[in-house]
Coordinates of C-alpha atoms in Angstrom, one line a residue:
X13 CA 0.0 0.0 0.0
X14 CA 1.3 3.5 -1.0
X15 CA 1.3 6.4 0.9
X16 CA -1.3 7.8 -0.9
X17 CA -2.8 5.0 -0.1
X18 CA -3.0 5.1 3.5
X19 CA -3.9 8.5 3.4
X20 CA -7.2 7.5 1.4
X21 CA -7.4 5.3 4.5
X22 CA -7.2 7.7 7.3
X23 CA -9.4 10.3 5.9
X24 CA -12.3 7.6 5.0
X25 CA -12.3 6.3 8.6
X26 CA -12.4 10.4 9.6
X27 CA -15.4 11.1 7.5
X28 CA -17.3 7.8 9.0
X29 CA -16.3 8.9 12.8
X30 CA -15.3 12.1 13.1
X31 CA -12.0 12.0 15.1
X32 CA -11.6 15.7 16.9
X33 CA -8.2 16.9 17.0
X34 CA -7.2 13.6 14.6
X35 CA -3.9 15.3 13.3
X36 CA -4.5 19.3 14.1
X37 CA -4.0 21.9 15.8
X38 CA -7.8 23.7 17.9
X39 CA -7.5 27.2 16.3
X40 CA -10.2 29.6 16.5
X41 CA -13.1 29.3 13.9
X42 CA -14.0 32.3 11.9
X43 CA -17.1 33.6 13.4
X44 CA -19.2 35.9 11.1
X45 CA -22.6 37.6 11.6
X46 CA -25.3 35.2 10.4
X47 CA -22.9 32.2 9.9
X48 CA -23.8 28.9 12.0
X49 CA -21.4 26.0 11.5
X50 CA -23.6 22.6 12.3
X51 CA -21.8 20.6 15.1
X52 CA -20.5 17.7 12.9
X53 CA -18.6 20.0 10.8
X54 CA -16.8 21.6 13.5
X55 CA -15.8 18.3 14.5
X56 CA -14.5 17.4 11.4
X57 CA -12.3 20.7 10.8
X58 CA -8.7 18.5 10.1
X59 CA -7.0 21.6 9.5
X60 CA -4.0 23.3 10.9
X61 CA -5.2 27.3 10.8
X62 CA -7.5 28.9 8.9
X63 CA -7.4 29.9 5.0
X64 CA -10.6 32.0 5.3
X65 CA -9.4 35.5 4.8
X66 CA -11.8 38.5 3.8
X67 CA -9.3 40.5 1.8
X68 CA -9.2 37.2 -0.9
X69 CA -12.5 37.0 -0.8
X70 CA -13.8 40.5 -2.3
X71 CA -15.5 40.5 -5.8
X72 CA -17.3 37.5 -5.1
X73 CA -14.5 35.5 -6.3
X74 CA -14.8 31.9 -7.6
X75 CA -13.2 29.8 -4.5
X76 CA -11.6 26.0 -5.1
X77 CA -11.3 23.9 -2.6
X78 CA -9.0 20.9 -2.5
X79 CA -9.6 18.1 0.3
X80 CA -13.1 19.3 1.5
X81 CA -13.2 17.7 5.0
X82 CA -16.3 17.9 6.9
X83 CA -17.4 21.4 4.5
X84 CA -16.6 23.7 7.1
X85 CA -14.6 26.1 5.1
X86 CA -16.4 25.6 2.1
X87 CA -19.4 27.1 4.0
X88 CA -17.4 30.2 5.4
X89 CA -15.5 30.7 1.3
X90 CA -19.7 30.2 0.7
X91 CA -20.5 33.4 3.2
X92 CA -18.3 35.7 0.6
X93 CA -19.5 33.9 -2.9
X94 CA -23.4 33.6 -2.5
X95 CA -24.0 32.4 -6.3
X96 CA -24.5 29.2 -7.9
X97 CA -21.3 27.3 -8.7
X98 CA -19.1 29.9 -7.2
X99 CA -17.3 27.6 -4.6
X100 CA -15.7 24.4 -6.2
X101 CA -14.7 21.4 -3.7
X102 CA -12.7 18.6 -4.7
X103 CA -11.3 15.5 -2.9
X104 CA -10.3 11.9 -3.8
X105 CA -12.2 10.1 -0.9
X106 CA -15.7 8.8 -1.4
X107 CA -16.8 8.7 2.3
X108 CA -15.8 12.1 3.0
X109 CA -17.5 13.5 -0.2
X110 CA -20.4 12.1 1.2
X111 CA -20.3 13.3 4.8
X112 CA -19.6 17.2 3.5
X113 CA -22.5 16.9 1.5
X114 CA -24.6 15.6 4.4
X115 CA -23.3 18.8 6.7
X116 CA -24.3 20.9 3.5
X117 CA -27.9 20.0 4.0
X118 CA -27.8 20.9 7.5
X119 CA -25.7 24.4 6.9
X120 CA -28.4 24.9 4.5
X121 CA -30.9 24.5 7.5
X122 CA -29.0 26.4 9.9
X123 CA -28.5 29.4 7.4
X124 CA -31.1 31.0 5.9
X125 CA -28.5 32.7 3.3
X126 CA -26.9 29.4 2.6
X127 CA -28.0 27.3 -0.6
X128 CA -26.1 24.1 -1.6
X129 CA -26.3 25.5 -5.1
X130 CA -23.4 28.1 -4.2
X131 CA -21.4 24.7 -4.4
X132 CA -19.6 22.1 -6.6
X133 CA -18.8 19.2 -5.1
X134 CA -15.9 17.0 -7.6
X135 CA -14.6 13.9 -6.8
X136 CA -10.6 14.1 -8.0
X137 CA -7.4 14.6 -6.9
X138 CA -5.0 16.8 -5.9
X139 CA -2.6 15.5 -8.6
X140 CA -4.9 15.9 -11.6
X141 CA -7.4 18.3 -10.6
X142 CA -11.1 18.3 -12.6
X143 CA -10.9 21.9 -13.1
X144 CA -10.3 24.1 -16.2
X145 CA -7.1 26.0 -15.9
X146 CA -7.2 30.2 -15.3
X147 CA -10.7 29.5 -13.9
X148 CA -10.3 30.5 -10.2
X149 CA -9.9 33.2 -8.2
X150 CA -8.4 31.7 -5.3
X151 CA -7.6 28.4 -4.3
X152 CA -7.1 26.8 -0.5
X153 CA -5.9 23.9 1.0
X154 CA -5.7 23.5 4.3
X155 CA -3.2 20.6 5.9
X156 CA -3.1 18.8 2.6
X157 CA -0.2 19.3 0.8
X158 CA 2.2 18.6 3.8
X159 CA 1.4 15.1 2.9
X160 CA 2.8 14.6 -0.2
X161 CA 6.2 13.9 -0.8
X162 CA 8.6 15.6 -3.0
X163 CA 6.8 14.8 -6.5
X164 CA 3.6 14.7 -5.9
X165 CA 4.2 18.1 -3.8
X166 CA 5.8 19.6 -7.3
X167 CA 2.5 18.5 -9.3
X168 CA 0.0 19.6 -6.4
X169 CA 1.5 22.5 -6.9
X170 CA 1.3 22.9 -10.5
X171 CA -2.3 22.1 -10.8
X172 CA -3.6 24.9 -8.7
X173 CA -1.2 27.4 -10.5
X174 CA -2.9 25.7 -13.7
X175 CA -6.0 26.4 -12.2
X176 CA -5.6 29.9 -10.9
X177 CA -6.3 33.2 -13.2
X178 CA -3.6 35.8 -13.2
X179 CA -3.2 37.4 -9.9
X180 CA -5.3 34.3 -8.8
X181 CA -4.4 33.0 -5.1
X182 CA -3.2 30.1 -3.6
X183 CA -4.0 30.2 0.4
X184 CA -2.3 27.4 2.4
X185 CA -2.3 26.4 5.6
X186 CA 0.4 23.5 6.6
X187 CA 2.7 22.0 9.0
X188 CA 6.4 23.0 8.9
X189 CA 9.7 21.9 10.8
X190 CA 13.2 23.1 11.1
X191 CA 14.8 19.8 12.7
X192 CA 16.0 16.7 10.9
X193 CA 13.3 13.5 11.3
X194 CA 14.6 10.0 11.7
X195 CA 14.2 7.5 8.3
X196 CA 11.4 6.1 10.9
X197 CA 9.3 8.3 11.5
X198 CA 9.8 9.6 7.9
X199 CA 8.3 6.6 6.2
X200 CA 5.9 6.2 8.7
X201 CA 2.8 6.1 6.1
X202 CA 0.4 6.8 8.7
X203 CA 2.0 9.5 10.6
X204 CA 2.5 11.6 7.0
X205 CA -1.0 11.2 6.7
X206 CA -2.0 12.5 9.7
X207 CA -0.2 16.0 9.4
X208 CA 3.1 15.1 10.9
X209 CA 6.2 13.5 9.4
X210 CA 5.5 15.2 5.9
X211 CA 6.6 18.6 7.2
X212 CA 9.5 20.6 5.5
X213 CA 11.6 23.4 6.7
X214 CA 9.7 26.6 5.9
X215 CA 12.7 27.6 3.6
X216 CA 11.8 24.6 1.5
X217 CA 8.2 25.1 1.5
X218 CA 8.8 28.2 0.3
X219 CA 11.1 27.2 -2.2
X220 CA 8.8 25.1 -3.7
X221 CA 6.2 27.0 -3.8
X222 CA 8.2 29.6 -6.0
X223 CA 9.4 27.2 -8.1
X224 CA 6.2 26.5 -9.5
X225 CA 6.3 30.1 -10.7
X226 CA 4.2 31.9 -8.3
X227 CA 5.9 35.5 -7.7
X228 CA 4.7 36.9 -5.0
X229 CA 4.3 34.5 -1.6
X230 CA 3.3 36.4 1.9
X231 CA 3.9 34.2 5.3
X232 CA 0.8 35.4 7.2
X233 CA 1.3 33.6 10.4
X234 CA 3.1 30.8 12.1
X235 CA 2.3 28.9 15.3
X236 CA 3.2 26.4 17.7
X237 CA 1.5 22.9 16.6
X238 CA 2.7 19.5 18.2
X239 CA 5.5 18.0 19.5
X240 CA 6.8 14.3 18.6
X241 CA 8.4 13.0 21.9
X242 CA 10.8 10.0 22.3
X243 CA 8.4 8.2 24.5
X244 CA 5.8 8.6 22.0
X245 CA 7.3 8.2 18.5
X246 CA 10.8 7.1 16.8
X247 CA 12.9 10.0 17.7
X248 CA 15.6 10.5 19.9
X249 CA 15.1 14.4 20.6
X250 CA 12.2 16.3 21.1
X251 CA 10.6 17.4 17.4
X252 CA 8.6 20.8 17.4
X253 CA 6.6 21.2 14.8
X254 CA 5.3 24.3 13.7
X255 CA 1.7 25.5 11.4
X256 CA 2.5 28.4 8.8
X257 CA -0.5 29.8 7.0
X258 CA 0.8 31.5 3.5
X259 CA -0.4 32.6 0.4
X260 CA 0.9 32.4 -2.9
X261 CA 0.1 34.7 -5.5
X262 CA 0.0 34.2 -9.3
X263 CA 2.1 36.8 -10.1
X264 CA 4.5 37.1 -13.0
X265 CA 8.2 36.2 -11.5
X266 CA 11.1 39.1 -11.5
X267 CA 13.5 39.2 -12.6
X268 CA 15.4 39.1 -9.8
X269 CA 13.6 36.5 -8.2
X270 CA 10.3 35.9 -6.6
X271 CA 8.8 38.5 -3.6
X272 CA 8.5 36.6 -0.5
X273 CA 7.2 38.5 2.5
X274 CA 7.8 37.1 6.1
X275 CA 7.3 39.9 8.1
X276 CA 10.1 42.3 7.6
X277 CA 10.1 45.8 8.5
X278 CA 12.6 48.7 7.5
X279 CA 12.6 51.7 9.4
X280 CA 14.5 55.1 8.1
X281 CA 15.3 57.3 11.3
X282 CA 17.7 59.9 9.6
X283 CA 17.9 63.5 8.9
X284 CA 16.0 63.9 5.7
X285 CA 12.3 63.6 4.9
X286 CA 12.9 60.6 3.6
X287 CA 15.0 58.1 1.9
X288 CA 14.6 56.7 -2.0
X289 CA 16.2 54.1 -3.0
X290 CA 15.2 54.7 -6.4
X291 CA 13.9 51.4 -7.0
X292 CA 10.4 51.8 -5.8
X293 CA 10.7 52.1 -2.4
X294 CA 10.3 55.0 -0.2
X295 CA 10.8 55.3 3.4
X296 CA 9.5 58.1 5.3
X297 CA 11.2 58.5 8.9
X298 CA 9.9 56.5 11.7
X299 CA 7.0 55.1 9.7
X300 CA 7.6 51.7 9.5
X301 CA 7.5 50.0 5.7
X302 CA 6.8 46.2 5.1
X303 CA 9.7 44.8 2.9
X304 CA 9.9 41.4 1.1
X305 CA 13.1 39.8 2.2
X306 CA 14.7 40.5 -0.9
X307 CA 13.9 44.1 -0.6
X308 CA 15.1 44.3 3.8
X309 CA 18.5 42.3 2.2
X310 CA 19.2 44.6 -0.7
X311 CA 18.8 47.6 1.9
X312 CA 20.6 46.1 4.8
X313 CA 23.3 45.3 1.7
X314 CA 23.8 48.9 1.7
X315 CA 25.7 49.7 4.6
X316 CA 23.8 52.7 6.5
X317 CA 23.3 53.5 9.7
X318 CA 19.9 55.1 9.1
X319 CA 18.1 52.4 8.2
X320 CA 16.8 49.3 10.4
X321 CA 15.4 46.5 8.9
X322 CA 13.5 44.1 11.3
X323 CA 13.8 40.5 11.9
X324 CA 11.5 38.3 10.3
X325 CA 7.8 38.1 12.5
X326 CA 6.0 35.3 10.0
X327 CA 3.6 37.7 10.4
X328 CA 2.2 39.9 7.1
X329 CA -1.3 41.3 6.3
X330 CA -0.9 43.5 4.0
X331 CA 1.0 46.8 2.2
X332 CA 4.7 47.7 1.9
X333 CA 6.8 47.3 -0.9
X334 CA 6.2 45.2 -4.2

């Protein structure tokens, strides 16, 4: 049995008894005016953050979905796209296709705005998604992706960039870790499936995701998520694993390399009004200026003692430079 396989596994036996807290982190649920999430589908929310994010959502975009769970985020993407069709969600596993569209028909009870009609439900995959290419507006996943491996990562990837219109979206939420994994716990089948031994360094997330093509990637947030103990699993050290929520932007790439924000500040505190650097980016003094990393290195690069560029916060919502 492949990976894949017993990933197919886990997630049927999660849609037939819904396992709370099966491989995620609790994170707070998006709670809107007029918006009631049925009980079932809160227990079956197998993600690690959120990727429900108003600013995406203007326009009443066309949403995709890949690996639906229990429908709770296709109902809150549903709260910003209330037409027919508008919100597409795909996933591989019969059982779990099933159980979403049961919670549908309750949401629709619950919510007097809600009609199942706003969706469509596919069955497919990740790898070969059933969807037209620059059809979407944004796409989400939410503690999907971690579980591929290399490969099938790189064509995951590929699809929704496929998929995506110009300037379309990616949003992400997945599980990332800095330390080295033993072979063990590595291809441990089960354990990648549930949201654990699948997770790369955020600098190779990252570079992945780039690599694709997509030009412009923004780390919005990044929090504790579990910890694999020696008395628990096959490590000899303490493993922290961390969630990072990111989205990845359709962008044409520069060329001088893709824009990836994480957070980064610069700061001008010298004499003048301000400071140019005559490559579009102008810092007024004391006003703090978001700046991709590329932009806070090519500053720092310059030697002054003026400027103050910030450590990464893997924290960005918004503005600054690019």
């Amino acid at each position: 049995m492949s990976y894949l396989d017993a990933t197919v596994d886990v997630y049927k036996q999660a849609a037939e008894t819904p396992d709370v807290g099966l491989c995620c982190t609790t994170n707070p649920v998006w709670q809107l005016p007029g918006l009631s999430i049925p009980k079932r589908m809160l227990e079956m929310n197998y993600g690690c953050g959120s990727t429900v994010n108003p600013r995406d959502l203007v326009n009443d975009p066309t949403v995709l979905y890949v690996g639906i769970g229990g429908g709770m985020e296709l109902l809150q993407f549903a709260y910003f796209s209330r037409r027919p069709g508008a919100i597409i969600g795909v996933d591989i596993v019969d059982e779990m296709l099933a159980a979403c569209q049961a919670n549908l028909v309750e949401a629709e009870a619950q919510n007097d705005w809600f009609r199942r009609e706003f969706m469509d439900i596919r069955k497919g995959s990740a790898l070969a998604l059933p969807v037209a290419s620059n059809t979407v507006d944004v796409a989400a996943q939410n503690c999907l992706f971690n579980i591929f491996k290399a490969d099938d990562l790189r064509v995951a990837l590929e699809e929704v960039y496929r998929v995506l219109k110009p300037h379309g979206r990616l949003v992400m939420s997945d599980p990332t870790c800095e330390q080295p994994m033993s072979e063990a716990l590595r291809n441990d089948d089960r354990l990648r499936a549930l949201c654990l031994t699948g997770s790369l360094p955020l600098s190779e997330y990252l570079d992945v995701i780039t690599r694709v093509g997509f030009g412009t990637v923004e780390v919005r947030a990044k929090r504790a998520y579990r910890i694999l103990s020696p008395n628990h699993y096959a490590t000899s050290e303490l493993v922290y694993i961390e969630s990072v929520e990111v989205c990845a932007i359709k962008d044409p790439m520069p060329a001088d390399g893709p824009c990836i924000f994480t957070g980064r500040t610069a700061i001008y505190y010298g004499d003048n009004d301000h400071f140019d650097d005559h490559k579009g980016h102008v810092l007024l003094p004391n006003q703090p200026l978001a700046v991709c990393d590329k932009t806070a290195g090519a500053l720092a690069a310059l030697g002054r003692d003026d400027i103050f560029i910030s450590p990464s916060t893997y924290f960005y919502d918004g503005g600054g430079c690019c």
